[in-house]
Amino acid sequence: MRIADTADLWYKNAVVYCLDVETFLDADGDGVGDFAGLTQRVDYLAELGVTCLWLMPFYPSPRRDDGYDVQDMYGVDPRYGDHGDVVEFIRVTHDRGIRVIIDLVINHTSDRHPWFRRARSSKDSPYRDFYVWRADTPPDTSDQTMFPDVEDGIWTRDEKTGEHYLHHFFRHQPDLNTANPQVREAIERTMGFWLQMGVDGFRVDAVPFALNENTIDLQQHHAFDEPHDYLRALRGFLQRRSSGNGAGIMLGEVNLPHEEQVEFFGGDGGDQLTMQFDFLTNQKVFLAMARQDARPIAEALRSRPTGLPETCQYATFLRNHDELTLDLLDTDEREEIFAAFGPAEEMQLFGRGLRRRLPPMVDGDPRRLKMAYSLLFALPGTPVLFYGEEIGMGEELSLEGRAAVRTPMQWSAEKNGGFSAARPSRLPRPVVEGPYGPEHVNAADARRDAGSLLQHITRLCQRYRESPELGWGTMEIIEQPHQQVLAHRMVWRGSSMVLLHNLSPEPVVVGFELEDLSEGTELVDLLQPGACRLDAGRRSEIDLEGYGHRWLRVRRQEDPRLV
Ligand code: NOJ
């Protein structure tokens, strides 16, 4: 293992943390989170051990989709600060050894974006072709909208010109015509601008929709016959503008089965997205937790594409800012998860997911939570946390839709959870109430509690960072007799780790064999005191408590790492 390699493809063992400036910390007391507040909390994030922040959209926006309805891709919503504040934030963050990626919305804009205002003003507008129009009456597309509770299809008639425009998301979010070279160029210029401001890459929103058939079929005059050329061009642009060991990344949202994700990495060429979220594994983790049977996880990990270039990487996660979408599972599997983790209708969304955070799903069971986060960090790939997960925040179901999981960060037991000094009515969203409210769940208390989830996740960040086997290695499932246990091994350039997770509340003894190692090889526990040795049969037996988890490094004499 060469430690230097881990600094080159930095994202391969990064710890990513997603937050929304609006709900993180309000420094000026107007009720809304801002860059000045976020900058104050960079040291907290550094102490936690995250190495890359992903900022949700902070651009000027009517915020009818939490900022994913962008009105000005170059701007900063004045409620959060200005470009000066962004630059200061990036400088402080870089100084603490943390990188910054930002959401890049390439599929659509707000209907208030000047491009759309001009586009809809007349069929002859030079911006008309920035969006996708049809003159005929669209067929029934109710099965294609992403928000079936609000929209009845993906085409909306525009009064002024009498034509319909395409929108896969809300009707106030018209889809860009990504077949138009002017649109592609405009997106590149946006990337160029933010790279110049110092960001380290992008979380690219809704990627498959930006390469969708509706756009392509209707826009043949642009000869846009290879949609992935667009993604390839964006990556090429990124490489030209940022290279070397600080190279920028594109972390794409592609909620598709593994085999379909291959193309979005760029296949053998690896010349499209640098990273993709592993939605399938995420959904199978929840299935496995619901069943207390680890086999769905093993199956998902085994189905990951092999042979991708080393530069490609999967991002793993438990929860994010959206609903826990279960759309890659079949109906019965989805129902099992609903029954285990969100039986009430108010917990479910769009018939395909749960608008909940993890702790209330598992009734706040600290052992189960700690196991779940240990599993997240132990999965092959780069872990992504959503703000508040580290302290065990819950959701607020009285809020509409996905807002339930987007409440203000809970810093302390003080007013508004320490998020803002303003009157509660001025906050973008109320602070969680009840057992997960700030009087019970907050960062200040968690820092002082040696047994807190915060301390656990801090330790996981540290051990994950010193174990590139996890981010870089290849995975093997270890055969053992208990279906409730996931036993896997991560191997990278001669170094390896054995990871054990018990998904059930019952203790279990896990016996396994590592046939390529020799008798007496030591397995050192990285999370708690202890070690064991392989016997003459190259076997070991490890005790796991209910929801127990162990990270065991296979000790090698020549490995200089501290254990
Ligand atoms: C995916 C984002 O994660 C989600 O929050 C948003 O509503 C849609 N894309 C539309 O931008």
PDB file of C-alpha atoms and ligand atoms in Angstrom, residues 54 56 65-66 68-69 103 105 108 147 169-170 173 203 205-206 253 320-322 402 406, ligand 1:
ATOM      1  CA  TRP A  54     -21.460  19.019  -0.348  1.00  0.00           C
ATOM      2  CA  MET A  56     -27.124  21.907  -1.500  1.00  0.00           C
ATOM      3  CA  ASP A  65     -37.992  22.855  -4.608  1.00  0.00           C
ATOM      4  CA  ASP A  66     -35.592  23.788  -1.830  1.00  0.00           C
ATOM      5  CA  TYR A  68     -33.160  22.968  -6.932  1.00  0.00           C
ATOM      6  CA  ASP A  69     -35.276  25.497  -8.846  1.00  0.00           C
ATOM      7  CA  ASP A 103     -24.939  21.094  -6.381  1.00  0.00           C
ATOM      8  CA  VAL A 105     -28.490  21.430 -11.612  1.00  0.00           C
ATOM      9  CA  HIS A 108     -33.768  22.241 -15.393  1.00  0.00           C
ATOM     10  CA  PHE A 147     -43.670  14.081  -8.176  1.00  0.00           C
ATOM     11  CA  PHE A 169     -39.998  17.482 -11.940  1.00  0.00           C
ATOM     12  CA  PHE A 170     -42.373  20.311 -10.937  1.00  0.00           C
ATOM     13  CA  GLN A 173     -38.936  23.569 -13.214  1.00  0.00           C
ATOM     14  CA  ARG A 203     -22.834  16.964  -7.075  1.00  0.00           C
ATOM     15  CA  ASP A 205     -28.410  16.644  -9.976  1.00  0.00           C
ATOM     16  CA  ALA A 206     -30.809  14.310 -11.776  1.00  0.00           C
ATOM     17  CA  GLU A 253     -27.233  11.403  -8.934  1.00  0.00           C
ATOM     18  CA  ASN A 320     -30.129  12.029   2.373  1.00  0.00           C
ATOM     19  CA  HIS A 321     -32.199  15.181   1.921  1.00  0.00           C
ATOM     20  CA  ASP A 322     -34.843  13.413  -0.175  1.00  0.00           C
ATOM     21  CA  ARG A 402     -39.407  16.079   2.203  1.00  0.00           C
ATOM     22  CA  ARG A 406     -34.715  19.234   6.363  1.00  0.00           C
TER      23      ARG A 406
HETATM   24  C1  NOJ B   1     -32.908  15.541  -7.058  1.00  0.00           C
HETATM   25  C2  NOJ B   1     -32.759  16.275  -5.777  1.00  0.00           C
HETATM   26  O1  NOJ B   1     -32.078  15.466  -4.858  1.00  0.00           O
HETATM   27  C3  NOJ B   1     -34.150  16.635  -5.316  1.00  0.00           C
HETATM   28  O2  NOJ B   1     -34.129  17.183  -4.023  1.00  0.00           O
HETATM   29  C4  NOJ B   1     -34.772  17.570  -6.303  1.00  0.00           C
HETATM   30  O3  NOJ B   1     -36.120  17.817  -5.959  1.00  0.00           O
HETATM   31  C5  NOJ B   1     -34.728  16.990  -7.715  1.00  0.00           C
HETATM   32  N1  NOJ B   1     -33.464  16.405  -8.035  1.00  0.00           N
HETATM   33  C6  NOJ B   1     -35.018  18.060  -8.737  1.00  0.00           C
HETATM   34  O4  NOJ B   1     -33.921  18.927  -8.833  1.00  0.00           O
END
